Amino acid sequence: MTLAGKRVLVVAPHPDDEILGAGGTLAKCARQGGETVVLTVSGHLPPLYEEGVYERTLDEANRAHAIVGVGESIFLKVPSTMLGELPISELNGMIQDVVTRVRPHVVLLPYPDRHIDHRLVFDSTLVATRPVSIGAEIEIVAAYETLSETHWNAPHVEPNFTPNWVVDVSEFIDKKREALSCYSSQVSAFPGPRSLEATEALAMFRGTQAGFAYGEGFHIIRMCS
Amino acid sequence: MTLAGKRVLVVAPHPDDEILGAGGTLAKCARQGGETVVLTVSGHLPPLYEEGVYERTLDEANRAHAIVGVGESIFLKVPSTMLGELPISELNGMIQDVVTRVRPHVVLLPYPDRHIDHRLVFDSTLVATRPVSIGAEIEIVAAYETLSETHWNAPHVEPNFTPNWVVDVSEFIDKKREALSCYSSQVSAFPGPRSLEATEALAMFRGTQAGFAYGEGFHIIRMCS
Amino acid sequence: MTLAGKRVLVVAPHPDDEILGAGGTLAKCARQGGETVVLTVSGHLPPLYEEGVYERTLDEANRAHAIVGVGESIFLKVPSTMLGELPISELNGMIQDVVTRVRPHVVLLPYPDRHIDHRLVFDSTLVATRPVSIGAEIEIVAAYETLSETHWNAPHVEPNFTPNWVVDVSEFIDKKREALSCYSSQVSAFPGPRSLEATEALAMFRGTQAGFAYGEGFHIIRMCS
Amino acid sequence: MTLAGKRVLVVAPHPDDEILGAGGTLAKCARQGGETVVLTVSGHLPPLYEEGVYERTLDEANRAHAIVGVGESIFLKVPSTMLGELPISELNGMIQDVVTRVRPHVVLLPYPDRHIDHRLVFDSTLVATRPVSIGAEIEIVAAYETLSETHWNAPHVEPNFTPNWVVDVSEFIDKKREALSCYSSQVSAFPGPRSLEATEALAMFRGTQAGFAYGEGFHIIRMCS
Amino acid sequence: MTLAGKRVLVVAPHPDDEILGAGGTLAKCARQGGETVVLTVSGHLPPLYEEGVYERTLDEANRAHAIVGVGESIFLKVPSTMLGELPISELNGMIQDVVTRVRPHVVLLPYPDRHIDHRLVFDSTLVATRPVSIGAEIEIVAAYETLSETHWNAPHVEPNFTPNWVVDVSEFIDKKREALSCYSSQVSAFPGPRSLEATEALAMFRGTQAGFAYGEGFHIIRMCS
Amino acid sequence: MTLAGKRVLVVAPHPDDEILGAGGTLAKCARQGGETVVLTVSGHLPPLYEEGVYERTLDEANRAHAIVGVGESIFLKVPSTMLGELPISELNGMIQDVVTRVRPHVVLLPYPDRHIDHRLVFDSTLVATRPVSIGAEIEIVAAYETLSETHWNAPHVEPNFTPNWVVDVSEFIDKKREALSCYSSQVSAFPGPRSLEATEALAMFRGTQAGFAYGEGFHIIRMCS
């Protein structure tokens, strides 16, 4: 099922999640003539982060997005770990506004995992993509995995990620690696759980189990045909 | 995600399962220029059924297939409820041969449910569609629901069907109803669990929850892009 | 297992949920000499809704309740989507007070689904019905499904509704339809996900799979005998 | 939800399962004027067991049944662990015949667990109690737990028993203990997993968590009202 | 797998949870030369509790801890049911500080259940024990069951406790009972769900199903070797 | 939790499963002074395989076992895919005999997956390791993952592997790779799903998510302490 020509919206809780989860898919869509939009909901802002950190990750994000050919980058500037402080309807509305304007065919959102922000963005994005009005035009809603958070969900107590959709990114694994290495503030050295090597290992594992070399795995929530 | 131009293989344990589970999808694919093949694994043969019943259901199947535009109908002639008597590797091989010859883009198989034949066909089809050699060309493997068997799985002991893919069959619900009514030996009057009314109600329930009037729900097992 | 003579409490997050989930069951209980109480926790109040909307839905609710023979209607007047703003112990207490006063044999609560209010009411009602003191007198605690929210839970990430209890409402489907149509502010035209047609289709699907024409499905959480 | 006046059929794979799983419930039904039937599918026959063992357990069963007031005891005489050798349709038919003759309101069957015979009896009983024809008259189909098999299911790989129905057997725990001690060939001394002490501990655990002293827990598969 | 010589940290939402869930294990570790630390996060403080209640439970806790040989008792003094009022990062930090100082080999935390405080402590402890930096030294992270809360989770909607690790506390069941009876403000008389009898019954059930007389069951979340 | 000094039994359906699933763990145990035994249940015998294939894989197995320091290699010689033809009690008995003689502290068995032989060996090994008599001495029963079968289980229909135990094999990844490459008849070139590269990628993914470089993941079924 080709993504050629599709408009793809990736919702990222923080800068780097979009590359960890869907960097290769973004690059592939761009190559195939699709439009790609990344909505980054939260940022490394005070009070949890010092002044300046936000700008640094913003710069990293912009460079990473350029590498994988992101068409539009939207940053909402909610301070990291403060998403829960917003009234739910407000967070829902912020995401809904973007969905309404972008009118995506495919929405990729974070799997609800150990990081509370991931769960909140998951929840709000699902509300914003319900199959009513604009939402009824969406063809695929799917969750990506975020290395070193998704796999820290408690086994069999919390949901555990098992992909039912794998995108072949064999030709785009270099782009993914390159984009991820832009995030020098986020990526750790091997054997760090979010190292370049771990990211590539996951991609090889997902790919080889699906019939090709490198892949990105997704959990399809709703597909319409 | 359009199925236009795809080669679709529906594996049915018995005649009528393909219409119950995917009759509208078959009609839609045919209309959109795709090729459709139905593999019926088992039939109403002795010893469980009297002589002549098989021919009757075969005739019903052929008429139903014509209505939804099935391109090729394959009948394997294994006596119903006797699938378990075959060595597993033989059943696997029979299905694998068809997959290898047809080279489908999409394989639709029965959800493993209360009917033992459904579970055996599910198992063998999954083996035959593993993502190796020819299997690596398959884009979607998904399970359909079979009214009055799938929903008799024991809640929370056996797997319970929840669709993650719904095909809009609003324009094909008449074809589905018409094809199903060919199976006069299988369909019961309302409020029978496999009545025309129940079938249409399920289609309306699936459709309206996904954003349109009538739908057929599937559980995606593997999608590759 | 007859509900004849039972005192049934339906806890609804918003007006119309009680009819969508248990309208036929309410009508049946009333007919069979039981007492029925509906507790509506939240309402269409400012700030999310304009002045006057609340009164309109209240009026709709009262007319709907009259049709299905509700004995007592309690409205708590918490603004919709603001349930989460209340301290949990306060929400728990409000529901507990009603349970304590009503002393129901059967408590029907919303399945925890896409609507945050449904999850909060689910949680608080489960606390209020724990099998201690008055709670130990409750014979059945069960969750109903709310069309167009319950079925939007993410498949296999969030809990997915599968009924293990179906109430035969074949003789009461007209009452359910009539009561639901009182909620003209809430119900949409077909193929809307909460249309009268979709509601009836779900009832036919649940009923025919359980052995009768129309049914309402529930997920039993605790039954004592 | 009282079982008073109900006709209850307990399907036991082997002698003693009916007492382990539902001994108190059987005694309670009998006391409340209901009819109780126990269908024991398999027995301790050659080749796995020596001649004479069967008669001994039969005698134990009859004494146990007398204590809890079983109205009718049916023994099918399939050799233990040989259930899988029967064609499935034959096993289905044997159980179906009993269901058809008894016309029970309540059917209690073994939870599918570590013992292969339990899984086979579970499967065949579910087929025999489908909600069609006679099956549509059944009000409750539920699975009981069998100490020292049910709890050996692999956690989170196989289904794990969690009761949603608990029958208060506080007044019948003595009967249960007495009936179980008839099975001197099956029961082991404490701390054996199937000892009288372990059985009573489980009953106390189930009971106290549901609001009373001693209980028997069941997993409801289908309830109709 | 012996716990001899291990440093064990039990995180308790409220006083008595550590004994209910792991009292025997604590006593066994102490006997085997290990170090044990109990972190009690919340207390019976105003506004939910009257002045003086906190001191009483603190005294009960200290006596209970002495009986099972707890090496260090830490009390954080967050008012009960007010955990959700704290910013998540603050609660995370409080627990993380203790983990960092104690450097435990084994961390035992509450299973996420009906009590909201249990879910919040579960969440924060999982964040504090992620396998990075100090967390990578932890050998086992596991959840214990809390009688009369854990077993009130809604079956098959919320996670249901099934142990995959049982600690043989046959020699320590007297210590557990003795320690629990220190909590006279918390423990109810039989057949109360948190009575001494119910606690002992659960221990016997867990133990006998695992091969010994009395046991404490845990759900392993992460073990490293 | 160290495995130093433990007697470890790995049950492999076919030659190579023990290395794929637990090759590093076997090497580590051997290095740490433990005893390791591999029981290979089935072999590449006629009729599915030609004469001579069995001997070749036997030779490969012996060389692989030497590399990871297996102390004893037992081969049962049941023809591959013919396990289901054996009476279940016979297969159970064959495995039970080995367990009884070896008296292992740790038993590692295949996760029940797409390969029918894996499911049958899983079932029989669980029966053979029940916590009674010799079985009560076993400290850990855990399932390993078999690349390119385990991950082909249907998502959310069949059980999906999520490890709760990871063994650090960073120092033994070379041994694992070397042992696996002995199986030249079984291993395919990259990007084959069972290639050396895919195996190493999985090990890196498991390891980095658990706090170290390379790991082998297991699903703990029962641990006793």
XYZ file of C-alpha atoms in Angstrom, chain D residues 3-11 22 25-26 28-30 34-39 70-72 102-108 140 165 218:
34
model
C -30.037 -19.177 41.015
C -33.129 -20.314 42.909
C -35.213 -22.672 40.839
C -32.725 -22.873 37.991
C -31.659 -26.031 36.189
C -27.859 -26.076 36.326
C -25.607 -28.290 34.226
C -21.974 -28.621 35.276
C -19.709 -30.157 32.648
C -18.681 -25.517 41.562
C -22.812 -23.647 43.914
C -24.257 -27.092 43.269
C -26.687 -23.985 47.020
C -28.809 -24.636 43.931
C -30.056 -27.896 45.337
C -33.078 -25.987 41.624
C -32.215 -29.056 39.593
C -28.558 -29.949 39.166
C -26.989 -32.236 36.611
C -23.296 -33.141 36.391
C -21.931 -34.414 33.104
C -26.682 -33.497 42.490
C -29.941 -34.547 40.842
C -28.492 -36.519 37.969
C -31.392 -31.385 30.041
C -32.320 -27.927 28.666
C -30.351 -26.132 31.371
C -30.748 -22.499 32.383
C -27.135 -22.352 33.493
C -24.143 -24.210 32.059
C -20.866 -24.266 33.975
C -25.784 -18.181 31.648
C -19.176 -13.632 38.929
C -16.728 -17.855 37.517
